Short mmCIF file of C-alpha atoms in Angstrom, two decimals:
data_model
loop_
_atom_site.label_atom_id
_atom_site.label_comp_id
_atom_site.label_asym_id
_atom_site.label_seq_id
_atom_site.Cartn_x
_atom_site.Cartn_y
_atom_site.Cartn_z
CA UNK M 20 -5.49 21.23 26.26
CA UNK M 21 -8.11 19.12 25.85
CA UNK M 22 -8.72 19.94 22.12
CA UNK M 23 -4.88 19.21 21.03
CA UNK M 24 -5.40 15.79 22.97
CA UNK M 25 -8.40 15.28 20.69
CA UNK M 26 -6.32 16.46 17.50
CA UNK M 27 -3.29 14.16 18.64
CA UNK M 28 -5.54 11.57 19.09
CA UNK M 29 -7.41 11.70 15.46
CA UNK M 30 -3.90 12.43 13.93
CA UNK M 31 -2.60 9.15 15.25
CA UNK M 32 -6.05 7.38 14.24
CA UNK M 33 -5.92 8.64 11.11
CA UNK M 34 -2.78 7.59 10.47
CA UNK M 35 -3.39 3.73 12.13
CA UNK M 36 -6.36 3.54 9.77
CA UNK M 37 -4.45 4.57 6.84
CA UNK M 38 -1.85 1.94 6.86
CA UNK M 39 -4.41 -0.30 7.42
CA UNK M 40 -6.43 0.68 4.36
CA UNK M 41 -3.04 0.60 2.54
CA UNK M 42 -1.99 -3.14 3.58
CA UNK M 43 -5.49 -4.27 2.99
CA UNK M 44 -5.87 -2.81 -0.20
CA UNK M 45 -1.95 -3.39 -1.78
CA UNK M 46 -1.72 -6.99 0.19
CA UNK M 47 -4.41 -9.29 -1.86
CA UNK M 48 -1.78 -10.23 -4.08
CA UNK M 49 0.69 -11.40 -1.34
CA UNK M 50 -1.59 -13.39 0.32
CA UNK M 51 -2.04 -14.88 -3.36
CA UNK M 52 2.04 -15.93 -3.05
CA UNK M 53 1.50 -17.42 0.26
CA UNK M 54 -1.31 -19.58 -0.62
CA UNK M 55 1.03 -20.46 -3.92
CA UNK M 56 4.31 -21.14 -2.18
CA UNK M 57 2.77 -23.13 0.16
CA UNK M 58 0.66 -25.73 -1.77
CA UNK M 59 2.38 -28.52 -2.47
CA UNK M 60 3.37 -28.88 1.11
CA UNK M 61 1.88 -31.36 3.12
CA UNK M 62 -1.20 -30.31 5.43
CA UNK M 63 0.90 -30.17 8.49
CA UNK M 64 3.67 -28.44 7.29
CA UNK M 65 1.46 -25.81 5.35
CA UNK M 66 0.56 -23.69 8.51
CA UNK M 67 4.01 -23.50 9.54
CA UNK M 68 5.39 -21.89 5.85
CA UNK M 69 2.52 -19.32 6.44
CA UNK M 70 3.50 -18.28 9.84
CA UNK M 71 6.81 -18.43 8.94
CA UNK M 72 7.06 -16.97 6.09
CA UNK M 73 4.93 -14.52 6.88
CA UNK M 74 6.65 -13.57 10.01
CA UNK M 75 10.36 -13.08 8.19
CA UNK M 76 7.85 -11.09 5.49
CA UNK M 77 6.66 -8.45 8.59
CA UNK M 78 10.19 -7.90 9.72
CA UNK M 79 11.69 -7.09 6.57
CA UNK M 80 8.73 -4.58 5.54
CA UNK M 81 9.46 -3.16 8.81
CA UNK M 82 13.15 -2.81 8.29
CA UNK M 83 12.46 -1.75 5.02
CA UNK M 84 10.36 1.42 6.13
CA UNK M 85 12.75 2.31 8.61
CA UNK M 86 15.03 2.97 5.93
CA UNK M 87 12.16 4.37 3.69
CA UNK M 88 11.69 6.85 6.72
CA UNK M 89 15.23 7.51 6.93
CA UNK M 90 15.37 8.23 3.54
CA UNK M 91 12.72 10.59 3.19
CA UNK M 92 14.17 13.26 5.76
CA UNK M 93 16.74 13.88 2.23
CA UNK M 94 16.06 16.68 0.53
CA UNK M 95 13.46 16.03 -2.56
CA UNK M 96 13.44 12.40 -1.74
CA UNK M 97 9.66 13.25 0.11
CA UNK M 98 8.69 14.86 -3.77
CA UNK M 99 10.13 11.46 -5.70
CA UNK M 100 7.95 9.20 -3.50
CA UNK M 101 4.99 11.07 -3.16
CA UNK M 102 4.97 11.38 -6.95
CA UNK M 103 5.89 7.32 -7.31
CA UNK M 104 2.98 6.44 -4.81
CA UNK M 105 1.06 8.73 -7.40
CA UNK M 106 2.22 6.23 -10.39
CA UNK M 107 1.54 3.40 -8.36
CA UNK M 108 -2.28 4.64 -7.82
CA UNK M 109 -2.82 5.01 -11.18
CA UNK M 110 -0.97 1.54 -11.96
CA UNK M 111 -3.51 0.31 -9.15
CA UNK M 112 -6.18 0.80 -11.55
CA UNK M 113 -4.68 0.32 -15.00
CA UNK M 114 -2.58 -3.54 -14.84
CA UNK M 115 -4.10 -6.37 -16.30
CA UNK M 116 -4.37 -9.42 -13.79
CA UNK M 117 0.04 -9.68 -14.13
CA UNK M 118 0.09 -11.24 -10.96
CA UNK M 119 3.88 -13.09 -10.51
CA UNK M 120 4.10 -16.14 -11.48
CA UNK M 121 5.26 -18.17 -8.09
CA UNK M 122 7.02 -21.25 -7.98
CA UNK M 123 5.99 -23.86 -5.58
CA UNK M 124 8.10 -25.77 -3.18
CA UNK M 125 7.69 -29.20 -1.79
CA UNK M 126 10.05 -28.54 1.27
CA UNK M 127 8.93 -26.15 4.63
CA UNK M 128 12.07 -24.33 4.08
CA UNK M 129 12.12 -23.92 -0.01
CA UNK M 130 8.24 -22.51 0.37
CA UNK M 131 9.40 -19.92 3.29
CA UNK M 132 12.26 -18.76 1.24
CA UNK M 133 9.66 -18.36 -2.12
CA UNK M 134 7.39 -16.39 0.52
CA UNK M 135 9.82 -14.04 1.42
CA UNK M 136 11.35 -13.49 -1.70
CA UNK M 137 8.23 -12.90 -3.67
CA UNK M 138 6.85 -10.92 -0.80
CA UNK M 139 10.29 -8.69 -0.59
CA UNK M 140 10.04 -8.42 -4.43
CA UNK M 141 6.16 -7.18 -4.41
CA UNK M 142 6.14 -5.15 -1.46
CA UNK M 143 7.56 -2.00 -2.75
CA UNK M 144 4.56 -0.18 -3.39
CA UNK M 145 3.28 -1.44 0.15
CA UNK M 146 6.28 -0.33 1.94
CA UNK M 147 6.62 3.37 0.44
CA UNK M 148 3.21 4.35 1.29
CA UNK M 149 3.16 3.06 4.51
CA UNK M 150 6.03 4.87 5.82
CA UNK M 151 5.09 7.97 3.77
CA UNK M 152 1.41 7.45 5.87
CA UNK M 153 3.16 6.83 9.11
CA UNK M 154 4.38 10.30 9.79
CA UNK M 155 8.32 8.55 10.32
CA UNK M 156 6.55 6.44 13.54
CA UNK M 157 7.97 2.92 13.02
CA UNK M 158 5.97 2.25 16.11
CA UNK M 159 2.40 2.66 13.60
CA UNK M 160 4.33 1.22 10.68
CA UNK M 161 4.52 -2.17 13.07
CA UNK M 162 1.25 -1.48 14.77
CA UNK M 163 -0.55 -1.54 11.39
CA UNK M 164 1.17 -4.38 9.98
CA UNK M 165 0.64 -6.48 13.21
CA UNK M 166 -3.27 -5.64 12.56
CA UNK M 167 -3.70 -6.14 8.85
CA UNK M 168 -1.43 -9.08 7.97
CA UNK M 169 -3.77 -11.70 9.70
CA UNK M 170 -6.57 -10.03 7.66
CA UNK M 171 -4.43 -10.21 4.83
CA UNK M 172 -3.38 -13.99 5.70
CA UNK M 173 -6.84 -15.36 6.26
CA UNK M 174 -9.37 -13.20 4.97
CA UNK M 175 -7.18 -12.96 1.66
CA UNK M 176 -9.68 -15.06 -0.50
CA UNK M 177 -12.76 -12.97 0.55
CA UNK M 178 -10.87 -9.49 0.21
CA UNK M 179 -9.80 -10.73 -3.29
CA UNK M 180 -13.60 -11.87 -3.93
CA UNK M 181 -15.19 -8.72 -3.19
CA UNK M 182 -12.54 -6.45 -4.75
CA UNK M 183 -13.12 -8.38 -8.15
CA UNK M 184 -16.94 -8.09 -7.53
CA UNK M 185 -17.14 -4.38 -6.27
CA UNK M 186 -14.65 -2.59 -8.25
CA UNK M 187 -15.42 0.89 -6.72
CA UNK M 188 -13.39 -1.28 -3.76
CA UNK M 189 -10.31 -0.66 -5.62
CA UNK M 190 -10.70 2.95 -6.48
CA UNK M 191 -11.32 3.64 -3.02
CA UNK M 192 -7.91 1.84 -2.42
CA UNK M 193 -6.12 4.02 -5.28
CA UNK M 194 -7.92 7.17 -3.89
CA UNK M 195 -6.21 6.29 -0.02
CA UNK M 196 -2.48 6.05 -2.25
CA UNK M 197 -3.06 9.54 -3.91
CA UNK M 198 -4.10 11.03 -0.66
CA UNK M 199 -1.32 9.41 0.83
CA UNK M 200 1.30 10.85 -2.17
CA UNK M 201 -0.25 14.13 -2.15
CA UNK M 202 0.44 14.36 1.88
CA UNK M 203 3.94 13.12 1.12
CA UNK M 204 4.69 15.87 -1.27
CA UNK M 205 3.14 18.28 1.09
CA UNK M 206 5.62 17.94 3.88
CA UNK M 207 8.77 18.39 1.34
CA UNK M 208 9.92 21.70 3.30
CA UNK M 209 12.36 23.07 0.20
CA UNK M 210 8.47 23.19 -1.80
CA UNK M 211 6.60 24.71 1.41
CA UNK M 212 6.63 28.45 0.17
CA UNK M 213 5.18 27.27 -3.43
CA UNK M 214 2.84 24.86 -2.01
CA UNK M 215 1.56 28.16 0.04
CA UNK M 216 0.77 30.13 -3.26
CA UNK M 217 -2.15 27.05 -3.37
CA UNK M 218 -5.53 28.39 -1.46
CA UNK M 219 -6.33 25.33 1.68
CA UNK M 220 -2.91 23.62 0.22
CA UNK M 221 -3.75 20.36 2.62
CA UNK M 222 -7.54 20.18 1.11
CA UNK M 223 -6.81 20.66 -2.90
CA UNK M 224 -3.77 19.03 -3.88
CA UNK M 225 -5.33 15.55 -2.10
CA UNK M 226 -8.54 16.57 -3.78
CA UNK M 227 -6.51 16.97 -7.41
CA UNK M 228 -4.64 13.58 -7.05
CA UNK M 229 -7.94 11.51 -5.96
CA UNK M 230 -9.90 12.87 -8.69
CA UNK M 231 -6.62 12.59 -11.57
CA UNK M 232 -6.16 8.99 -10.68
CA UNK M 233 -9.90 8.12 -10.78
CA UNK M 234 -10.37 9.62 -13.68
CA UNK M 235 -7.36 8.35 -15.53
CA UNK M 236 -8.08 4.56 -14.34
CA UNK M 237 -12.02 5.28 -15.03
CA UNK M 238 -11.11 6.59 -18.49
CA UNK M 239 -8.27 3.62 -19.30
CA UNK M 240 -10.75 0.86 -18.38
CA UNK M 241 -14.08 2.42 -20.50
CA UNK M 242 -11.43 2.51 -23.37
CA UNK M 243 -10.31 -1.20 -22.57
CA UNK M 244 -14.32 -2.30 -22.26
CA UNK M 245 -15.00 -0.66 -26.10
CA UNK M 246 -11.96 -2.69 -27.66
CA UNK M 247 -13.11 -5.93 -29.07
CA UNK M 248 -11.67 -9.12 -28.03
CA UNK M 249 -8.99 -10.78 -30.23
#
């Protein structure tokens, strides 16, 4: 009895830590809209866009992964996203600084509404691994979110800073999303007997995605180094 509390326990830690990870690592650019949307507002008025704005953000990512949870109890739909949270690992570590461009507002309400449209626009990728991470818990889904968004909110600047200075940062970050896809994929019942044809299933299919998006985003950015600059 003791041991399953143990288990329950790490699976639910595990989990907690794992959205985290995920909103840390897929949120820099979000916090990069806030700051944005918000500049050209007076310093009194700034604060209150970012709570705001923020705040409208949080509730529509969690409405959003309720119906990403709902949506993954249909039949292949667990496959589709594991294999899209797959795409957007690798995309993690392939784009080019094409960060959207964000237009800012001189009025409280015009920079809320550019928060939470840019936000709801970019969030996608944040928003499918989470609830694929979350084990269909909306509870962790807002749990997580109420942890990481101040991080994200006022730490954004140094979490940028050190991911453009320690790269290995942001494979570690595309690593979590393939680990998070692979698990996705893993619990799509109509592939259970195939996926059981694979010796420690749970171990290597993680361990293949990890080490296929590292080494396609490793390989893509040697290539890009050799090119000369035009």
């Amino acid at each position: 009895m003791e041991l399953l509390f143990i288990d329950l326990n790490w699976d639910l830690l595990k989990a907690v830590l794992i959205i985290i990870g995920l909103d840390l690592i897929l949120g820099g650019d979000n916090a990069v809209v806030i700051a944005m949307a918000s500049r050209n507002l007076p310093k009194h008025h700034q604060n209150k866009a970012i709570v705001l704005g923020t705040s409208l953000a949080i509730l529509i990512r969690v409405s959003l992964a309720g119906i990403a949870i709902y949506l993954l109890t249909i039949p292949y739909v667990q496959l589709i996203g594991g294999l899209l949270l797959l795409y957007i690992a690798v995309k993690l570590l392939t784009q080019n600084d094409d960060h959207v461009e964000v237009e800012s507002s001189s009025t409280l309400i015009g920079a809320v509404k550019t928060i939470v449209i840019a936000d709801l626009i970019m969030s996608f990728d944040n928003v499918l691994a989470i609830a694929a991470a979350s084990n269909q818990n909306v509870v962790l889904i807002i749990f997580g979110l109420a942890v990481s968004v101040p991080i994200i909110i006022f730490g954004s600047k140094i979490i940028l800073m050190i991911m453009n200075k320690y790269p290995v940062i942001v494979y570690a970050g595309a690593s979590l999303i393939a680990y998070t896809s692979a698990e996705l994929i893993l619990k799509e019942e109509r592939l259970e007997s195939t996926f059981k044809l694979i010796p420690n299933e749970h171990f290597i299919l993680p361990l293949v995605f990890v080490m296929l998006v590292c080494l396609l985003g490793l390989s893509y950015n040697l290539n890009r180094l050799k090119k000369p600059n035009h």
